[in-house]
mmCIF file of C-alpha atoms in Angstrom:
data_model
loop_
_atom_site.group_PDB
_atom_site.id
_atom_site.type_symbol
_atom_site.label_atom_id
_atom_site.label_comp_id
_atom_site.label_asym_id
_atom_site.label_seq_id
_atom_site.Cartn_x
_atom_site.Cartn_y
_atom_site.Cartn_z
ATOM 1 C CA MET V 1 149.874 -42.795 -33.912
ATOM 2 C CA LYS V 2 150.266 -39.468 -35.603
ATOM 3 C CA THR V 3 153.937 -40.205 -36.040
ATOM 4 C CA ILE V 4 153.171 -43.495 -37.789
ATOM 5 C CA VAL V 5 150.715 -41.761 -40.219
ATOM 6 C CA GLU V 6 153.395 -38.938 -40.716
ATOM 7 C CA LYS V 7 155.981 -41.595 -41.686
ATOM 8 C CA LEU V 8 153.722 -43.192 -44.036
ATOM 9 C CA LYS V 9 152.745 -39.702 -45.618
ATOM 10 C CA LYS V 10 156.382 -39.229 -46.624
ATOM 11 C CA THR V 11 156.802 -42.803 -47.769
ATOM 12 C CA ASN V 12 156.350 -43.535 -51.572
ATOM 13 C CA GLY V 13 153.607 -46.047 -52.267
ATOM 14 C CA SER V 14 151.442 -45.385 -49.232
ATOM 15 C CA LEU V 15 147.800 -44.618 -49.512
ATOM 16 C CA LEU V 16 145.914 -42.815 -46.478
ATOM 17 C CA GLY V 17 142.366 -42.102 -46.463
ATOM 18 C CA LYS V 18 141.219 -38.734 -45.654
ATOM 19 C CA PRO V 19 140.298 -38.328 -41.882
ATOM 20 C CA ALA V 20 136.964 -39.567 -40.836
ATOM 21 C CA SER V 21 134.549 -37.418 -38.880
ATOM 22 C CA SER V 22 133.478 -38.241 -35.402
ATOM 23 C CA ALA V 23 129.919 -38.662 -36.802
ATOM 24 C CA GLU V 24 131.095 -41.202 -39.454
ATOM 25 C CA ILE V 25 132.897 -43.105 -36.877
ATOM 26 C CA ALA V 26 130.095 -43.090 -34.469
ATOM 27 C CA ALA V 27 127.525 -44.236 -37.181
ATOM 28 C CA VAL V 28 129.663 -47.150 -38.140
ATOM 29 C CA SER V 29 130.441 -48.012 -34.545
ATOM 30 C CA SER V 30 126.881 -47.979 -33.627
ATOM 31 C CA LYS V 31 125.801 -50.031 -36.681
ATOM 32 C CA MET V 32 128.627 -52.569 -35.800
ATOM 33 C CA GLN V 33 127.490 -52.935 -32.302
ATOM 34 C CA ARG V 34 123.792 -53.416 -33.475
ATOM 35 C CA THR V 35 125.062 -56.110 -35.757
ATOM 36 C CA GLY V 36 126.697 -57.850 -32.884
ATOM 37 C CA PHE V 37 130.274 -56.678 -33.029
ATOM 38 C CA PRO V 38 132.172 -55.136 -30.273
ATOM 39 C CA GLU V 39 132.571 -51.474 -29.929
ATOM 40 C CA MET V 40 135.436 -49.921 -31.726
ATOM 41 C CA PRO V 41 138.225 -49.171 -29.236
ATOM 42 C CA GLU V 42 138.952 -45.513 -28.707
ATOM 43 C CA GLU V 43 142.397 -45.948 -30.113
ATOM 44 C CA LEU V 44 141.021 -47.115 -33.380
ATOM 45 C CA LYS V 45 138.638 -44.150 -33.383
ATOM 46 C CA LYS V 46 141.596 -41.741 -32.917
ATOM 47 C CA LEU V 47 143.456 -43.355 -35.759
ATOM 48 C CA LEU V 48 140.424 -43.243 -38.196
ATOM 49 C CA LYS V 49 140.224 -39.437 -37.390
ATOM 50 C CA ILE V 50 143.862 -39.057 -38.490
ATOM 51 C CA ALA V 51 143.483 -41.428 -41.543
ATOM 52 C CA ASP V 52 140.319 -43.345 -42.393
ATOM 53 C CA GLY V 53 142.173 -46.289 -44.024
ATOM 54 C CA ILE V 54 145.902 -47.136 -44.245
ATOM 55 C CA PHE V 55 147.395 -48.956 -47.252
ATOM 56 C CA TYR V 56 151.102 -49.647 -47.638
ATOM 57 C CA ASN V 57 153.134 -52.590 -48.743
ATOM 58 C CA GLY V 58 150.604 -55.168 -48.122
ATOM 59 C CA ILE V 59 149.214 -53.546 -44.978
ATOM 60 C CA GLU V 60 145.732 -52.667 -44.854
ATOM 61 C CA ILE V 61 143.830 -50.995 -42.019
ATOM 62 C CA TRP V 62 140.211 -50.668 -43.275
ATOM 63 C CA PRO V 63 138.276 -47.318 -43.239
ATOM 64 C CA CYS V 64 134.926 -46.561 -41.789
ATOM 65 C CA ASP V 65 133.975 -45.213 -45.295
ATOM 66 C CA ALA V 66 135.600 -46.566 -48.327
ATOM 67 C CA ASP V 67 134.853 -43.362 -50.116
ATOM 68 C CA ASN V 68 137.397 -41.609 -47.883
ATOM 69 C CA VAL V 69 140.143 -43.436 -49.733
ATOM 70 C CA HIS V 70 140.692 -41.737 -53.109
ATOM 71 C CA ASP V 71 142.578 -43.946 -55.637
ATOM 72 C CA PRO V 72 141.332 -44.467 -59.150
ATOM 73 C CA ASP V 73 142.778 -48.029 -59.365
ATOM 74 C CA PHE V 74 141.772 -49.125 -55.890
ATOM 75 C CA ARG V 75 138.538 -49.369 -53.769
ATOM 76 C CA PRO V 76 139.107 -50.881 -50.300
ATOM 77 C CA ARG V 77 136.541 -52.693 -48.268
ATOM 78 C CA SER V 78 135.258 -51.076 -45.285
ATOM 79 C CA ILE V 79 135.710 -52.305 -41.671
ATOM 80 C CA MET V 80 132.122 -53.210 -41.645
ATOM 81 C CA GLU V 81 132.157 -55.175 -44.901
ATOM 82 C CA VAL V 82 135.127 -57.226 -43.784
ATOM 83 C CA ASN V 83 133.753 -58.053 -40.288
ATOM 84 C CA LYS V 84 130.164 -59.015 -41.600
ATOM 85 C CA LYS V 85 131.993 -61.353 -43.997
ATOM 86 C CA MET V 86 134.120 -62.945 -41.425
ATOM 87 C CA ALA V 87 131.312 -63.197 -39.012
ATOM 88 C CA MET V 88 130.242 -66.442 -40.979
ATOM 89 C CA SER V 89 133.681 -67.968 -40.948
ATOM 90 C CA SER V 90 135.653 -69.997 -38.362
ATOM 91 C CA PHE V 91 137.386 -66.799 -37.241
ATOM 92 C CA SER V 92 134.277 -65.680 -35.232
ATOM 93 C CA ARG V 93 133.991 -69.105 -33.533
ATOM 94 C CA LYS V 94 137.785 -69.031 -32.694
ATOM 95 C CA TRP V 95 137.854 -65.161 -31.772
ATOM 96 C CA PRO V 96 134.442 -64.411 -30.365
ATOM 97 C CA ASP V 97 134.016 -60.477 -29.477
ATOM 98 C CA SER V 98 136.852 -59.582 -31.702
ATOM 99 C CA LEU V 99 136.725 -56.954 -34.234
ATOM 100 C CA ILE V 100 139.008 -57.220 -37.426
ATOM 101 C CA ILE V 101 140.633 -53.963 -38.132
ATOM 102 C CA GLY V 102 142.990 -54.937 -40.914
ATOM 103 C CA GLN V 103 145.237 -57.443 -42.607
ATOM 104 C CA SER V 104 148.400 -57.983 -44.580
ATOM 105 C CA ASP V 105 149.339 -60.851 -46.930
ATOM 106 C CA GLU V 106 149.338 -63.647 -44.413
ATOM 107 C CA GLU V 107 148.072 -61.876 -41.257
ATOM 108 C CA ILE V 108 144.882 -60.509 -39.657
ATOM 109 C CA TYR V 109 144.924 -57.471 -37.243
ATOM 110 C CA CYS V 110 142.204 -57.503 -34.821
ATOM 111 C CA PHE V 111 140.970 -56.299 -31.365
ATOM 112 C CA SER V 112 139.702 -58.801 -28.877
ATOM 113 C CA SER V 113 137.292 -57.026 -26.429
ATOM 114 C CA ARG V 114 137.305 -59.940 -24.255
ATOM 115 C CA GLN V 115 141.040 -59.723 -23.692
ATOM 116 C CA ASN V 116 141.118 -55.905 -24.203
ATOM 117 C CA LYS V 117 144.197 -56.471 -26.518
ATOM 118 C CA TYR V 118 145.208 -56.220 -30.097
ATOM 119 C CA PHE V 119 146.453 -59.268 -32.078
ATOM 120 C CA ILE V 120 148.296 -60.251 -35.183
ATOM 121 C CA ILE V 121 146.742 -63.485 -36.201
ATOM 122 C CA ASP V 122 147.577 -66.083 -38.899
ATOM 123 C CA ARG V 123 145.016 -65.700 -41.642
ATOM 124 C CA THR V 124 144.585 -69.455 -42.299
ATOM 125 C CA GLY V 125 144.616 -71.147 -38.859
ATOM 126 C CA PHE V 126 143.773 -68.037 -36.826
ATOM 127 C CA GLU V 127 146.497 -68.689 -34.341
ATOM 128 C CA ALA V 128 147.924 -65.610 -32.557
ATOM 129 C CA TYR V 129 151.435 -64.640 -33.469
ATOM 130 C CA TYR V 130 151.700 -61.529 -31.339
ATOM 131 C CA ASP V 131 149.526 -59.563 -28.853
ATOM 132 C CA PHE V 132 149.752 -55.907 -27.909
ATOM 133 C CA ASP V 133 148.345 -53.794 -25.168
ATOM 134 C CA ASP V 134 147.728 -50.826 -27.633
ATOM 135 C CA LEU V 135 147.119 -50.206 -31.227
ATOM 136 C CA LYS V 136 150.105 -48.025 -31.497
ATOM 137 C CA SER V 137 152.433 -50.840 -30.734
ATOM 138 C CA LEU V 138 150.752 -53.171 -33.277
ATOM 139 C CA LEU V 139 151.181 -50.515 -35.936
ATOM 140 C CA ILE V 140 154.809 -49.870 -35.098
ATOM 141 C CA LYS V 141 155.454 -53.587 -35.566
ATOM 142 C CA VAL V 142 153.837 -54.052 -38.839
ATOM 143 C CA VAL V 143 154.594 -50.594 -40.443
ATOM 144 C CA ASP V 144 158.204 -50.341 -39.122
ATOM 145 C CA GLU V 145 159.202 -53.810 -40.512
ATOM 146 C CA ARG V 146 158.164 -52.582 -44.137
ATOM 147 C CA LEU V 147 159.505 -49.162 -44.145
ATOM 148 C CA PRO V 148 162.764 -48.723 -46.210
ATOM 149 C CA GLU V 149 165.829 -48.117 -44.146
#
């Protein structure tokens, strides 16, 4: 995942959050579990330690702490905010035990703890477009298709 983040660091228009500390990630993960969400997968925790939030060309991977993303014109939502909001939607009924980690214009990126997989899902009907065994594969798919040649 470091390779993907390094590519984005060199790409004009990308915004990366400063790395989250292990304590920040543990606190958010624990709070999410107490609220009824699945535990953050280890791969996501590793990514957040590299960049707490990734924003590029419509892609949003939400941070643990929105304050870790410094941009005077943009304040992202945190992973907790988004999941709390979506808990009351039909998404949670269709994708129980899933954690939304990000989105793009027409897609939601999530981790299903039941299936132990990552998914790219349609934002309106919540149908799965793609599934991945790991977060790195999902990120390669969504980032590489948007990077300039």
